[in-house]
Tab-separated table of C-alpha atoms and ligand atoms in Angstrom:
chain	number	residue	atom	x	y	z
V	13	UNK	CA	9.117	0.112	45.379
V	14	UNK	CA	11.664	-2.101	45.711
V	15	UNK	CA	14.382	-3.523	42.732
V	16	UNK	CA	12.232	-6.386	41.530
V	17	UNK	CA	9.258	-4.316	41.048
V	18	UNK	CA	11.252	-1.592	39.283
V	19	UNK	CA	12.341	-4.097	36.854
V	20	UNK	CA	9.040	-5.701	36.578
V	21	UNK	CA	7.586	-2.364	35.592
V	22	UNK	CA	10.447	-1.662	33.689
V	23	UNK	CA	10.179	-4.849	31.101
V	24	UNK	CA	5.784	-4.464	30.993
V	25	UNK	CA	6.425	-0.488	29.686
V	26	UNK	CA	8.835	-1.566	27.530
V	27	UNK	CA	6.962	-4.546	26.176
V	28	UNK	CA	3.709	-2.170	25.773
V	29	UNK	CA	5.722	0.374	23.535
V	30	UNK	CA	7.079	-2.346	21.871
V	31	UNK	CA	3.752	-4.683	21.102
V	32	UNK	CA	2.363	-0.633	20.302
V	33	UNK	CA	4.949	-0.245	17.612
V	34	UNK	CA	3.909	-3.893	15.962
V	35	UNK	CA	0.703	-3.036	16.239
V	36	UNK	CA	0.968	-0.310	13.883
V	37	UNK	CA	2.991	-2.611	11.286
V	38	UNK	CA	5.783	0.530	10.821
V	39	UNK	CA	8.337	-1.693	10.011
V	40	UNK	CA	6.750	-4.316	7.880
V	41	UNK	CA	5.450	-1.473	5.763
V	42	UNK	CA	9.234	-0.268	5.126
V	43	UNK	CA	10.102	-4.201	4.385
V	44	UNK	CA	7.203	-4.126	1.759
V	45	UNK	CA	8.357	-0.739	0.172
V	46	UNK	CA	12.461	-1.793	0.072
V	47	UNK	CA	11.979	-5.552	-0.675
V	48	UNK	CA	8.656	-5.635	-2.949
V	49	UNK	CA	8.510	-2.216	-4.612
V	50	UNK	CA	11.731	-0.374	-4.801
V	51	UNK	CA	13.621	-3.543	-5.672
V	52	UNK	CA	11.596	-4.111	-8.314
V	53	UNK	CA	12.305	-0.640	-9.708
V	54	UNK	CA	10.078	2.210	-8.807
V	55	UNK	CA	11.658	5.188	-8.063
V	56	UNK	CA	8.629	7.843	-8.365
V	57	UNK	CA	9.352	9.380	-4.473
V	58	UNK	CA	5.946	10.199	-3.954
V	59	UNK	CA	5.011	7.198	-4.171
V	60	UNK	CA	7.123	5.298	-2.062
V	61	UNK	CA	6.641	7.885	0.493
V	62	UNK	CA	2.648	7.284	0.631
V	63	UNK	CA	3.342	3.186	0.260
V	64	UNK	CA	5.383	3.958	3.570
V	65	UNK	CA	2.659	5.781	5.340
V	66	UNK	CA	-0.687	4.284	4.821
V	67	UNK	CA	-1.545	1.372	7.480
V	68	UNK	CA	-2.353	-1.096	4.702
V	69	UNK	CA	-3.827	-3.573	7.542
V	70	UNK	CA	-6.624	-0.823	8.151
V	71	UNK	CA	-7.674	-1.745	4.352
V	72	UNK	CA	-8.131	-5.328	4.806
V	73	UNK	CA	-10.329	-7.772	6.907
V	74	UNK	CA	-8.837	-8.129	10.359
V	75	UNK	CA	-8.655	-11.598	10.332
V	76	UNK	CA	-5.594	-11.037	7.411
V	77	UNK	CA	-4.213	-8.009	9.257
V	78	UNK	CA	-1.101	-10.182	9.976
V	79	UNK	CA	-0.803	-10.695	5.731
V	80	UNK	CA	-2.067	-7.397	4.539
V	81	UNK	CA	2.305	-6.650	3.859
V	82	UNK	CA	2.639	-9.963	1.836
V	83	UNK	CA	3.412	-9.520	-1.612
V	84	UNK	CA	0.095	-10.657	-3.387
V	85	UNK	CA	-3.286	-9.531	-3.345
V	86	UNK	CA	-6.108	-10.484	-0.597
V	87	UNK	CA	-9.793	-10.953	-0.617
V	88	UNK	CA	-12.158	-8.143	0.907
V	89	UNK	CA	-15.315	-9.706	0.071
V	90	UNK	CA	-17.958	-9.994	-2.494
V	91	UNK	CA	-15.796	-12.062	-4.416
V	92	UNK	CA	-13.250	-8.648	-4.942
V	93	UNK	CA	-9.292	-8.447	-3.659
V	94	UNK	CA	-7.000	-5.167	-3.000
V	95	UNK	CA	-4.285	-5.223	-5.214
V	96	UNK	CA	-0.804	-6.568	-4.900
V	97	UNK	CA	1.337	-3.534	-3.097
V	98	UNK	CA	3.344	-3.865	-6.148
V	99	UNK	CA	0.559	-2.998	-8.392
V	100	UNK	CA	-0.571	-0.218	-6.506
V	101	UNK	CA	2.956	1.562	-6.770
V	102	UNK	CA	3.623	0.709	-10.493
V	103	UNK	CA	0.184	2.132	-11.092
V	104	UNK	CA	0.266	5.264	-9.013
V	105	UNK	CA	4.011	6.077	-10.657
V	106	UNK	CA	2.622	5.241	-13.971
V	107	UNK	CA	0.434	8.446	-13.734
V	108	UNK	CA	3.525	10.862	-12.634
V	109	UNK	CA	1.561	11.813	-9.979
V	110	UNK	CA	1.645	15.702	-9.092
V	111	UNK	CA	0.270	17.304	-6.017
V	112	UNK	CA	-2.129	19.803	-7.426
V	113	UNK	CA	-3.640	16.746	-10.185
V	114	UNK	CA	-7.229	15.799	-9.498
V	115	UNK	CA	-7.207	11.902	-10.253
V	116	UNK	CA	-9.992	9.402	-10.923
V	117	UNK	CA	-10.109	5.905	-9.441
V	118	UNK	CA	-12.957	3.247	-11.267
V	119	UNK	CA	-13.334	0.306	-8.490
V	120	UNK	CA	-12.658	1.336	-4.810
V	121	UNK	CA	-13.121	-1.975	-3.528
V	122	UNK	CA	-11.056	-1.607	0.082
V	123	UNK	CA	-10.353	2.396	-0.771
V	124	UNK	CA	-6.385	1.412	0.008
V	125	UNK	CA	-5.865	2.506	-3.924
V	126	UNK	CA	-7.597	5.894	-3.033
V	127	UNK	CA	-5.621	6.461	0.208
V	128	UNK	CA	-2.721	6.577	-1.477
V	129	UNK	CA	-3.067	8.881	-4.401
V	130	UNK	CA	-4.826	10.772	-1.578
V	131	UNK	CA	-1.082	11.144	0.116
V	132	UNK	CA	0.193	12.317	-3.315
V	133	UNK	CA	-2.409	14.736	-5.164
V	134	UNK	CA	-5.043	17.073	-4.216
V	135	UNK	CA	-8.182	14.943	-5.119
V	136	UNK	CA	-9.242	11.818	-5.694
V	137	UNK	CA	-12.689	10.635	-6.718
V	138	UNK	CA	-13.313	7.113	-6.305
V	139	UNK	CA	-16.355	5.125	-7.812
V	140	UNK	CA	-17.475	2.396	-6.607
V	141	UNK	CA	-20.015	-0.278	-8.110
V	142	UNK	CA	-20.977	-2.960	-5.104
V	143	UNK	CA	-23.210	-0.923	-2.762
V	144	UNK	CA	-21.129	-2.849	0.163
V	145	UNK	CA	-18.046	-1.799	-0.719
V	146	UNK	CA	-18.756	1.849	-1.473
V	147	UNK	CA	-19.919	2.151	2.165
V	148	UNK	CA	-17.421	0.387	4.426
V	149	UNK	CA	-14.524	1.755	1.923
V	150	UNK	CA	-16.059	5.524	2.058
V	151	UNK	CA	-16.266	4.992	6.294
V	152	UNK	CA	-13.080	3.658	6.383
V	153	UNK	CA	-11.811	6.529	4.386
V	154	UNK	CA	-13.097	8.766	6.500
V	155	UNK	CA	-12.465	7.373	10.331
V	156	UNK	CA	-8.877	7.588	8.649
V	157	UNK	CA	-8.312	11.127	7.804
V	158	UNK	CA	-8.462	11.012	4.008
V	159	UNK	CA	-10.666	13.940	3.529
V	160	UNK	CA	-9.660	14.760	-0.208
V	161	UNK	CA	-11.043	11.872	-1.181
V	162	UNK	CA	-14.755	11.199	-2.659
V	163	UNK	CA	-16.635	8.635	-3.081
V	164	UNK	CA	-19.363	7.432	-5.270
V	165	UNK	CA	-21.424	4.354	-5.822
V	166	UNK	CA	-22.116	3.592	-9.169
V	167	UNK	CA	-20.741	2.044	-12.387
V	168	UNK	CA	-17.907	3.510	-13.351
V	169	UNK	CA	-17.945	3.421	-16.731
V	170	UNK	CA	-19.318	6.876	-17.200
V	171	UNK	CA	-16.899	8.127	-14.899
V	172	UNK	CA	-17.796	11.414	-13.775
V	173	UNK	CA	-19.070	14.115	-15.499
V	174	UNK	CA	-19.585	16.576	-13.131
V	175	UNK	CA	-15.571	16.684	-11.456
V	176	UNK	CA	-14.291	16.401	-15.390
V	177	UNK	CA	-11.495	16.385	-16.643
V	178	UNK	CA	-9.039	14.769	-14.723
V	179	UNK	CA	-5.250	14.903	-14.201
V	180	UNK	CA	-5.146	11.139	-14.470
V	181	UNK	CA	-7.479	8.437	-13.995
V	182	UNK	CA	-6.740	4.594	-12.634
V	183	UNK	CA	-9.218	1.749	-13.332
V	184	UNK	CA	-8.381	-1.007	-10.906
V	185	UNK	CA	-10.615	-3.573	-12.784
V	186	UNK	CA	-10.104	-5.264	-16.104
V	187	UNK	CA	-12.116	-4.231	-18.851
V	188	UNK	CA	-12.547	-5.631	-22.784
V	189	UNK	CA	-11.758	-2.519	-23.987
V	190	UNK	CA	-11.415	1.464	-22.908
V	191	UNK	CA	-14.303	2.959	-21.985
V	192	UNK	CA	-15.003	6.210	-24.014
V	193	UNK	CA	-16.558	8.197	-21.323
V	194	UNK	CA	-13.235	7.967	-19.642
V	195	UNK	CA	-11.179	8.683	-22.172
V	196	UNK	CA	-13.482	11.977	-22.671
V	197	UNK	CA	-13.334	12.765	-18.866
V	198	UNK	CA	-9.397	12.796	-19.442
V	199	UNK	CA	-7.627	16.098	-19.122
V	200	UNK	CA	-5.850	17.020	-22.777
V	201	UNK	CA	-2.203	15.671	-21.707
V	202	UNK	CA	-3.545	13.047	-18.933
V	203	UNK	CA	-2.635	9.720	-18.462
V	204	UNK	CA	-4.872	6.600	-17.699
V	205	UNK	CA	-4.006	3.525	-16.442
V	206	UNK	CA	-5.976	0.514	-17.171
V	207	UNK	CA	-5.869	-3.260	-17.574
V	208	UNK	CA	-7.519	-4.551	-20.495
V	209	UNK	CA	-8.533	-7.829	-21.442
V	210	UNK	CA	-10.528	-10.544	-21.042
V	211	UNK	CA	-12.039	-10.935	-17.518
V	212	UNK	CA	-10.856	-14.259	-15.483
V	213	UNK	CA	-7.629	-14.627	-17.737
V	214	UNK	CA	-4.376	-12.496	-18.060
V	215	UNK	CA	-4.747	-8.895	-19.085
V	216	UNK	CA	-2.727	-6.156	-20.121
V	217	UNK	CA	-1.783	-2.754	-18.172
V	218	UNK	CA	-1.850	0.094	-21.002
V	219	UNK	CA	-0.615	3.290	-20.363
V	220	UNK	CA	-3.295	5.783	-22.384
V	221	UNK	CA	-1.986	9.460	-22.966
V	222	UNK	CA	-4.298	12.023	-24.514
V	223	UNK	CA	-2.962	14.949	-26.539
V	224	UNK	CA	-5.705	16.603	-28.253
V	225	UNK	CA	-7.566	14.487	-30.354
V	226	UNK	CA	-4.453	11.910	-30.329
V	227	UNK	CA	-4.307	8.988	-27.817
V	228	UNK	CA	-1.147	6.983	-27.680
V	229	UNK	CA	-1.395	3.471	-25.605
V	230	UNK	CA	1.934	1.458	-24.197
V	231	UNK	CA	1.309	-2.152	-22.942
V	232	UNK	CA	3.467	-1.992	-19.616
V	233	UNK	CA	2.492	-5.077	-17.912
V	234	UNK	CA	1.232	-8.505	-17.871
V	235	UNK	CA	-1.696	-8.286	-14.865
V	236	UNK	CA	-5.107	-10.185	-13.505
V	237	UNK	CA	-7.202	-7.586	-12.195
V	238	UNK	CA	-11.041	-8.889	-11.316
V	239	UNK	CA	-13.529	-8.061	-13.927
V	240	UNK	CA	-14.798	-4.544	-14.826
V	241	UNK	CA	-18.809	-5.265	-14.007
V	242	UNK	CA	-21.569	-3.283	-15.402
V	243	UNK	CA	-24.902	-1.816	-14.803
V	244	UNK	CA	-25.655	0.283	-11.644
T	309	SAH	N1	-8.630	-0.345	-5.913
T	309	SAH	C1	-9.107	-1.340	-4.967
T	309	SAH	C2	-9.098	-2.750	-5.500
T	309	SAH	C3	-10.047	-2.904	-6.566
T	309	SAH	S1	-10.765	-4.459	-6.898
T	309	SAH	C4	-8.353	-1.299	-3.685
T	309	SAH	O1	-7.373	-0.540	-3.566
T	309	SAH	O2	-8.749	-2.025	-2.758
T	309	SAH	C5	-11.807	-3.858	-8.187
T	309	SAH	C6	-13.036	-3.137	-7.718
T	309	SAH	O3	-13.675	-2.614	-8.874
T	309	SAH	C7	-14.036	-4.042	-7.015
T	309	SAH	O4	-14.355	-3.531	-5.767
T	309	SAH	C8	-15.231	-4.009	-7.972
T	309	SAH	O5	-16.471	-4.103	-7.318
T	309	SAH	C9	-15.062	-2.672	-8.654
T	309	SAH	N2	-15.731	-2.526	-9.951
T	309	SAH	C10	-15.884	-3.450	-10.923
T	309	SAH	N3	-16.565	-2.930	-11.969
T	309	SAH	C11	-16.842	-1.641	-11.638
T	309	SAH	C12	-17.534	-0.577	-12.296
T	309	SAH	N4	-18.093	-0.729	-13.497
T	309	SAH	N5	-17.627	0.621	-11.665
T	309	SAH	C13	-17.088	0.794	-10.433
T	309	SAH	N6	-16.446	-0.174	-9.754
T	309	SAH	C14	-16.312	-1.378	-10.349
């Protein structure tokens, strides 16, 4: 092999590792945690390490894999978005999540939510109420590596009985009000986060924590979540 070749071979290995590394969207991620999520105040570790880790682009259509690091939310269909990052780190702090909690998500949708409080905790069920969803999220879930996380397709509004009571439970679509099978589901000392108010205009994130029969709520944020559906 002579010089020329050497070099040639030289600059394609190097420009393999290097399209290999954008592929995987490393540093954007780290851009998205410093400039959209830790600037803006969240400190919980936890969850700045998971917002660091999970390939965000796998949770989005591929045709927006080159956006799925902006700083707003994107469609995934059936007239449903994944959340700002943002969102998804101010909500997954909110909870003070703890490795050995067992967490509730209402509203799936892309499963990006689930993946990671999956980093974090030890369980996460995830309900989900468009048939569609439920199945490429719970795939997608899978063909990742999540395996503490389960998945269920139904309304969520019942939650679910059967894994109750949780550590903490996240409802990532807007409701009127609470719904009381969730607040029942919640562990004595849990924390729920929720946005609440009408569908299609602005609503509310309240921070719900249960001590015994007392529930104390704390409006955190000003949000627009899709609407809470019903009926499954
Ligand atoms: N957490 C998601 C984004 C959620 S968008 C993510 O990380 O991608 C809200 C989702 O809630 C939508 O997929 C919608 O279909 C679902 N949803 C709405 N009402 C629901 C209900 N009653 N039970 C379960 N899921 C519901």
């Amino acid at each position: 092999m002579n010089c020329l070749s050497i070099l040639i071979l030289g600059i394609l290995v190097w420009a393999g590792a290097s399209y290999a590394q954008d592929d995987n969207y490393s540093s954007e991620r780290e851009t998205m945690v410093k400039q959209q999520i830790e600037y803006r105040g969240i400190t919980n570790q936890p969850t700045l390490k998971a917002m660091t880790s999970v390939p965000r682009h796998k949770f989005v259509p591929s045709n927006l894999n080159d956006r799925a690091y902006d700083d707003g939310p994107l469609p995934i269909g059936y007239g449903q978005t994944i959340s700002q990052p943002y969102i998804v780190a101010y909500m997954t702090a909110a909870i003070d999540p703890e490795k050995e909690f067992r967490v509730l998500e209402i509203g799936t949708g892309s499963g990006y939510q689930a993946a990671v409080l999956s980093e974090i905790v030890s369980e996460v069920y995830t309900i989900e109420i468009i048939t569609e969803l439920y199945n490429s999220a719970s795939e997608r879930l899978r063909g990742l590596g999540y395996k503490n996380v389960i998945c269920k397709n139904a309304d969520g509004y019942y939650g679910w009985e059967k894994y109750a009571p949780f550590d903490a439970i996240i409802v990532t679509a807007a409701s009127e009000y609470i719904p009381p099978p969730l607040i029942e589901q919640l562990k004595d000392g849990g924390k729920m986060i929720i946005p609440v108010g009408s569908p299609y205009l602005n609503q509310t994130l309240i921070l719900v924590e249960k001590e015994g029969e007392d529930l104390t709520t704390t409006s955190l944020l000003p949000v627009r979540f899709v609407p809470f559906t019903r009926g499954k």
